[in-house]
PDB file of C-alpha atoms in Angstrom:
ATOM      1  CA  UNK A   1      31.695  72.911  11.744  1.00 44.00           C
ATOM      2  CA  UNK A   2      34.422  70.421  12.632  1.00 43.00           C
ATOM      3  CA  UNK A   3      38.019  71.099  11.698  1.00 47.00           C
ATOM      4  CA  UNK A   4      40.889  68.653  11.808  1.00 44.00           C
ATOM      5  CA  UNK A   5      44.562  69.440  11.956  1.00 46.00           C
ATOM      6  CA  UNK A   6      46.790  67.010  10.121  1.00 51.00           C
ATOM      7  CA  UNK A   7      50.357  66.884  11.348  1.00 48.00           C
ATOM      8  CA  UNK A   8      53.035  65.049   9.437  1.00 54.00           C
ATOM      9  CA  UNK A   9      55.020  62.282  11.130  1.00 53.00           C
ATOM     10  CA  UNK A  10      58.127  64.502  11.080  1.00 53.00           C
ATOM     11  CA  UNK A  11      56.322  66.927  13.421  1.00 43.00           C
ATOM     12  CA  UNK A  12      56.545  64.307  16.211  1.00 48.00           C
ATOM     13  CA  UNK A  13      60.138  63.224  15.655  1.00 52.00           C
ATOM     14  CA  UNK A  14      62.861  64.586  17.965  1.00 50.00           C
ATOM     15  CA  UNK A  15      64.317  67.813  16.599  1.00 43.00           C
ATOM     16  CA  UNK A  16      67.560  67.583  18.510  1.00 44.00           C
ATOM     17  CA  UNK A  17      70.231  64.957  18.320  1.00 47.00           C
ATOM     18  CA  UNK A  18      71.899  63.306  21.279  1.00 48.00           C
ATOM     19  CA  UNK A  19      75.332  64.575  22.217  1.00 49.00           C
ATOM     20  CA  UNK A  20      77.746  64.088  25.091  1.00 54.00           C
ATOM     21  CA  UNK A  21      77.114  67.696  26.166  1.00 54.00           C
ATOM     22  CA  UNK A  22      73.339  67.311  26.011  1.00 49.00           C
ATOM     23  CA  UNK A  23      72.506  64.008  27.764  1.00 50.00           C
ATOM     24  CA  UNK A  24      68.844  64.938  28.203  1.00 45.00           C
ATOM     25  CA  UNK A  25      68.251  64.696  24.472  1.00 43.00           C
ATOM     26  CA  UNK A  26      69.215  61.032  24.212  1.00 46.00           C
ATOM     27  CA  UNK A  27      66.932  59.246  21.800  1.00 49.00           C
ATOM     28  CA  UNK A  28      64.865  56.443  23.251  1.00 61.00           C
ATOM     29  CA  UNK A  29      63.313  53.625  21.284  1.00 72.00           C
ATOM     30  CA  UNK A  30      59.587  53.792  20.667  1.00 86.00           C
ATOM     31  CA  UNK A  31      57.642  50.883  22.104  1.00 92.00           C
ATOM     32  CA  UNK A  32      56.001  48.627  19.496  1.00 96.00           C
ATOM     33  CA  UNK A  33      52.234  48.558  19.085  1.00 97.00           C
ATOM     34  CA  UNK A  34      50.032  45.484  18.698  1.00 98.00           C
ATOM     35  CA  UNK A  35      46.733  46.108  16.907  1.00 98.00           C
ATOM     36  CA  UNK A  36      43.846  43.821  17.866  1.00 97.00           C
ATOM     37  CA  UNK A  37      41.012  43.650  15.304  1.00 97.00           C
ATOM     38  CA  UNK A  38      37.384  44.044  16.272  1.00 95.00           C
ATOM     39  CA  UNK A  39      34.558  41.554  15.797  1.00 93.00           C
ATOM     40  CA  UNK A  40      34.137  40.622  12.141  1.00 94.00           C
ATOM     41  CA  UNK A  41      37.253  42.501  11.078  1.00 96.00           C
ATOM     42  CA  UNK A  42      40.406  41.011   9.660  1.00 96.00           C
ATOM     43  CA  UNK A  43      44.078  41.892   9.717  1.00 97.00           C
ATOM     44  CA  UNK A  44      43.921  43.758   6.409  1.00 97.00           C
ATOM     45  CA  UNK A  45      41.296  46.177   7.719  1.00 97.00           C
ATOM     46  CA  UNK A  46      44.009  47.775   9.859  1.00 97.00           C
ATOM     47  CA  UNK A  47      46.654  48.175   7.158  1.00 97.00           C
ATOM     48  CA  UNK A  48      46.245  51.960   6.960  1.00 97.00           C
ATOM     49  CA  UNK A  49      46.622  52.311  10.751  1.00 96.00           C
ATOM     50  CA  UNK A  50      49.656  50.018  10.682  1.00 97.00           C
ATOM     51  CA  UNK A  51      51.315  52.045   7.908  1.00 97.00           C
ATOM     52  CA  UNK A  52      50.525  55.340   9.659  1.00 96.00           C
ATOM     53  CA  UNK A  53      52.036  54.154  12.946  1.00 96.00           C
ATOM     54  CA  UNK A  54      55.123  52.919  11.100  1.00 94.00           C
ATOM     55  CA  UNK A  55      55.464  56.335   9.412  1.00 95.00           C
ATOM     56  CA  UNK A  56      55.630  57.789  12.922  1.00 94.00           C
ATOM     57  CA  UNK A  57      58.383  55.321  13.778  1.00 94.00           C
ATOM     58  CA  UNK A  58      56.220  52.911  15.778  1.00 95.00           C
ATOM     59  CA  UNK A  59      57.017  49.257  15.033  1.00 96.00           C
ATOM     60  CA  UNK A  60      53.611  47.637  14.568  1.00 97.00           C
ATOM     61  CA  UNK A  61      52.162  44.121  14.516  1.00 98.00           C
ATOM     62  CA  UNK A  62      48.534  43.350  13.685  1.00 98.00           C
ATOM     63  CA  UNK A  63      47.080  40.158  15.176  1.00 98.00           C
ATOM     64  CA  UNK A  64      46.437  37.680  12.384  1.00 98.00           C
ATOM     65  CA  UNK A  65      42.648  37.332  12.200  1.00 97.00           C
ATOM     66  CA  UNK A  66      40.396  36.528   9.244  1.00 97.00           C
ATOM     67  CA  UNK A  67      36.673  37.117   8.914  1.00 96.00           C
ATOM     68  CA  UNK A  68      36.174  33.363   8.754  1.00 96.00           C
ATOM     69  CA  UNK A  69      37.872  33.007  12.170  1.00 95.00           C
ATOM     70  CA  UNK A  70      34.998  34.872  13.830  1.00 94.00           C
ATOM     71  CA  UNK A  71      32.582  32.065  12.913  1.00 94.00           C
ATOM     72  CA  UNK A  72      34.247  30.042  15.677  1.00 92.00           C
ATOM     73  CA  UNK A  73      32.310  32.160  18.158  1.00 89.00           C
ATOM     74  CA  UNK A  74      29.137  30.386  17.057  1.00 90.00           C
ATOM     75  CA  UNK A  75      30.289  27.498  19.284  1.00 88.00           C
ATOM     76  CA  UNK A  76      29.020  29.577  22.202  1.00 87.00           C
ATOM     77  CA  UNK A  77      25.460  29.339  20.895  1.00 89.00           C
ATOM     78  CA  UNK A  78      25.159  25.709  21.986  1.00 91.00           C
ATOM     79  CA  UNK A  79      26.186  26.557  25.532  1.00 89.00           C
ATOM     80  CA  UNK A  80      23.191  27.234  27.820  1.00 90.00           C
ATOM     81  CA  UNK A  81      25.294  29.923  29.544  1.00 86.00           C
ATOM     82  CA  UNK A  82      25.121  31.972  26.347  1.00 84.00           C
ATOM     83  CA  UNK A  83      21.334  32.156  26.581  1.00 85.00           C
ATOM     84  CA  UNK A  84      21.374  32.970  30.282  1.00 83.00           C
ATOM     85  CA  UNK A  85      23.966  35.748  29.806  1.00 82.00           C
ATOM     86  CA  UNK A  86      26.665  34.013  31.883  1.00 85.00           C
ATOM     87  CA  UNK A  87      28.985  32.644  29.177  1.00 84.00           C
ATOM     88  CA  UNK A  88      32.698  33.167  29.922  1.00 85.00           C
ATOM     89  CA  UNK A  89      35.372  34.005  27.285  1.00 85.00           C
ATOM     90  CA  UNK A  90      37.160  30.697  27.619  1.00 84.00           C
ATOM     91  CA  UNK A  91      37.129  28.344  25.828  1.00 88.00           C
ATOM     92  CA  UNK A  92      34.994  30.018  23.100  1.00 89.00           C
ATOM     93  CA  UNK A  93      37.529  32.787  22.456  1.00 93.00           C
ATOM     94  CA  UNK A  94      40.735  30.884  23.154  1.00 94.00           C
ATOM     95  CA  UNK A  95      41.515  31.097  19.425  1.00 95.00           C
ATOM     96  CA  UNK A  96      41.571  34.921  19.609  1.00 96.00           C
ATOM     97  CA  UNK A  97      43.618  34.989  22.817  1.00 96.00           C
ATOM     98  CA  UNK A  98      46.153  32.755  21.064  1.00 97.00           C
ATOM     99  CA  UNK A  99      46.325  35.223  18.151  1.00 98.00           C
ATOM    100  CA  UNK A 100      46.917  38.065  20.603  1.00 97.00           C
ATOM    101  CA  UNK A 101      49.706  36.095  22.265  1.00 97.00           C
ATOM    102  CA  UNK A 102      51.348  35.334  18.899  1.00 97.00           C
ATOM    103  CA  UNK A 103      51.254  39.034  17.957  1.00 97.00           C
ATOM    104  CA  UNK A 104      52.603  40.042  21.393  1.00 97.00           C
ATOM    105  CA  UNK A 105      55.484  37.557  21.054  1.00 95.00           C
ATOM    106  CA  UNK A 106      56.303  38.982  17.611  1.00 96.00           C
ATOM    107  CA  UNK A 107      56.205  42.542  18.959  1.00 96.00           C
ATOM    108  CA  UNK A 108      58.406  41.602  21.926  1.00 95.00           C
ATOM    109  CA  UNK A 109      61.152  40.722  19.437  1.00 94.00           C
ATOM    110  CA  UNK A 110      60.848  44.246  18.018  1.00 93.00           C
ATOM    111  CA  UNK A 111      60.729  45.788  21.509  1.00 92.00           C
ATOM    112  CA  UNK A 112      64.298  44.856  22.445  1.00 88.00           C
ATOM    113  CA  UNK A 113      63.409  44.616  26.127  1.00 87.00           C
ATOM    114  CA  UNK A 114      60.952  47.521  26.211  1.00 91.00           C
ATOM    115  CA  UNK A 115      57.259  47.305  26.921  1.00 94.00           C
ATOM    116  CA  UNK A 116      54.451  47.191  24.344  1.00 95.00           C
ATOM    117  CA  UNK A 117      51.308  49.112  23.520  1.00 96.00           C
ATOM    118  CA  UNK A 118      48.086  47.235  22.811  1.00 96.00           C
ATOM    119  CA  UNK A 119      45.549  48.940  20.549  1.00 97.00           C
ATOM    120  CA  UNK A 120      42.236  47.120  20.644  1.00 96.00           C
ATOM    121  CA  UNK A 121      39.317  48.006  18.406  1.00 95.00           C
ATOM    122  CA  UNK A 122      35.814  47.030  19.564  1.00 92.00           C
ATOM    123  CA  UNK A 123      35.925  43.382  20.689  1.00 91.00           C
ATOM    124  CA  UNK A 124      39.720  43.573  20.374  1.00 94.00           C
ATOM    125  CA  UNK A 125      39.669  46.174  23.150  1.00 92.00           C
ATOM    126  CA  UNK A 126      37.909  44.116  25.771  1.00 88.00           C
ATOM    127  CA  UNK A 127      39.696  40.939  24.649  1.00 93.00           C
ATOM    128  CA  UNK A 128      42.972  42.799  25.248  1.00 94.00           C
ATOM    129  CA  UNK A 129      41.799  43.230  28.827  1.00 91.00           C
ATOM    130  CA  UNK A 130      40.955  39.522  29.045  1.00 92.00           C
ATOM    131  CA  UNK A 131      44.401  38.724  27.620  1.00 95.00           C
ATOM    132  CA  UNK A 132      46.165  40.924  30.160  1.00 94.00           C
ATOM    133  CA  UNK A 133      44.221  39.326  33.003  1.00 92.00           C
ATOM    134  CA  UNK A 134      44.838  35.762  31.794  1.00 92.00           C
ATOM    135  CA  UNK A 135      48.394  36.056  30.433  1.00 91.00           C
ATOM    136  CA  UNK A 136      49.798  38.869  32.570  1.00 88.00           C
ATOM    137  CA  UNK A 137      50.524  42.473  31.807  1.00 86.00           C
ATOM    138  CA  UNK A 138      54.211  42.913  32.552  1.00 88.00           C
ATOM    139  CA  UNK A 139      55.050  43.511  28.886  1.00 91.00           C
ATOM    140  CA  UNK A 140      52.218  46.007  28.340  1.00 94.00           C
ATOM    141  CA  UNK A 141      52.642  49.641  29.372  1.00 93.00           C
ATOM    142  CA  UNK A 142      49.741  51.103  27.382  1.00 93.00           C
ATOM    143  CA  UNK A 143      46.289  49.787  26.518  1.00 93.00           C
ATOM    144  CA  UNK A 144      44.369  51.947  24.055  1.00 93.00           C
ATOM    145  CA  UNK A 145      40.822  50.820  23.314  1.00 92.00           C
ATOM    146  CA  UNK A 146      38.673  52.180  20.507  1.00 90.00           C
ATOM    147  CA  UNK A 147      34.923  51.751  20.221  1.00 85.00           C
ATOM    148  CA  UNK A 148      34.150  49.221  22.918  1.00 63.00           C
ATOM    149  CA  UNK A 149      32.171  49.221  26.125  1.00 63.00           C
ATOM    150  CA  UNK A 150      34.157  49.157  29.343  1.00 60.00           C
ATOM    151  CA  UNK A 151      31.405  47.309  31.178  1.00 60.00           C
ATOM    152  CA  UNK A 152      28.673  45.088  29.759  1.00 53.00           C
ATOM    153  CA  UNK A 153      24.977  45.622  30.281  1.00 49.00           C
ATOM    154  CA  UNK A 154      23.926  42.749  32.537  1.00 49.00           C
ATOM    155  CA  UNK A 155      21.258  40.485  31.067  1.00 48.00           C
ATOM    156  CA  UNK A 156      21.512  41.845  27.535  1.00 44.00           C
ATOM    157  CA  UNK A 157      21.469  38.969  25.062  1.00 43.00           C
ATOM    158  CA  UNK A 158      21.605  41.440  22.193  1.00 41.00           C
ATOM    159  CA  UNK A 159      24.928  42.799  23.407  1.00 43.00           C
ATOM    160  CA  UNK A 160      26.175  39.261  23.861  1.00 43.00           C
ATOM    161  CA  UNK A 161      25.043  38.191  20.414  1.00 41.00           C
ATOM    162  CA  UNK A 162      26.542  41.208  18.687  1.00 41.00           C
ATOM    163  CA  UNK A 163      29.941  41.441  20.326  1.00 43.00           C
ATOM    164  CA  UNK A 164      30.123  38.704  22.959  1.00 46.00           C
ATOM    165  CA  UNK A 165      30.971  41.428  25.451  1.00 42.00           C
ATOM    166  CA  UNK A 166      29.106  39.721  28.253  1.00 40.00           C
ATOM    167  CA  UNK A 167      31.670  36.943  28.174  1.00 42.00           C
ATOM    168  CA  UNK A 168      33.852  38.906  30.531  1.00 41.00           C
ATOM    169  CA  UNK A 169      32.998  41.865  32.688  1.00 41.00           C
ATOM    170  CA  UNK A 170      36.371  43.260  33.697  1.00 40.00           C
ATOM    171  CA  UNK A 171      36.235  46.527  35.612  1.00 37.00           C
TER     172      UNK A 171
END
């Protein structure tokens, strides 16, 4: 039997207020989170997560992705590298990397000089890693990935066809 414990957002909020006599309790701003949708998902699929994070006081931005956008990946099918398992993320997924960058820029405005958290689901997780490698990671202090492989299975066209994970093998 599995049991879950649900804690309200107020459980995680500071229970003491800052004061001149208690400098340790100074309240610090919470870093914003950027949610990166997985393959075939769209921005709206993450609305509940976005609202939940905001209830906990985490400013949140979801990368703007539609289901139709994912059809762009079909461009990789005409590249012989796709069929040999050596296709690279760029240029096929440049559209997604641009969406990540737009969301990161929006979150940086909310961050007020602090770093960001990236939350990547499935393909969004490994594409977050591609983004950090290609665009730099100075603004990112946390990468949380959900439901994605950390390393691709070499030579697996099925993996490549399903999630394009073989595009980039970042260890």
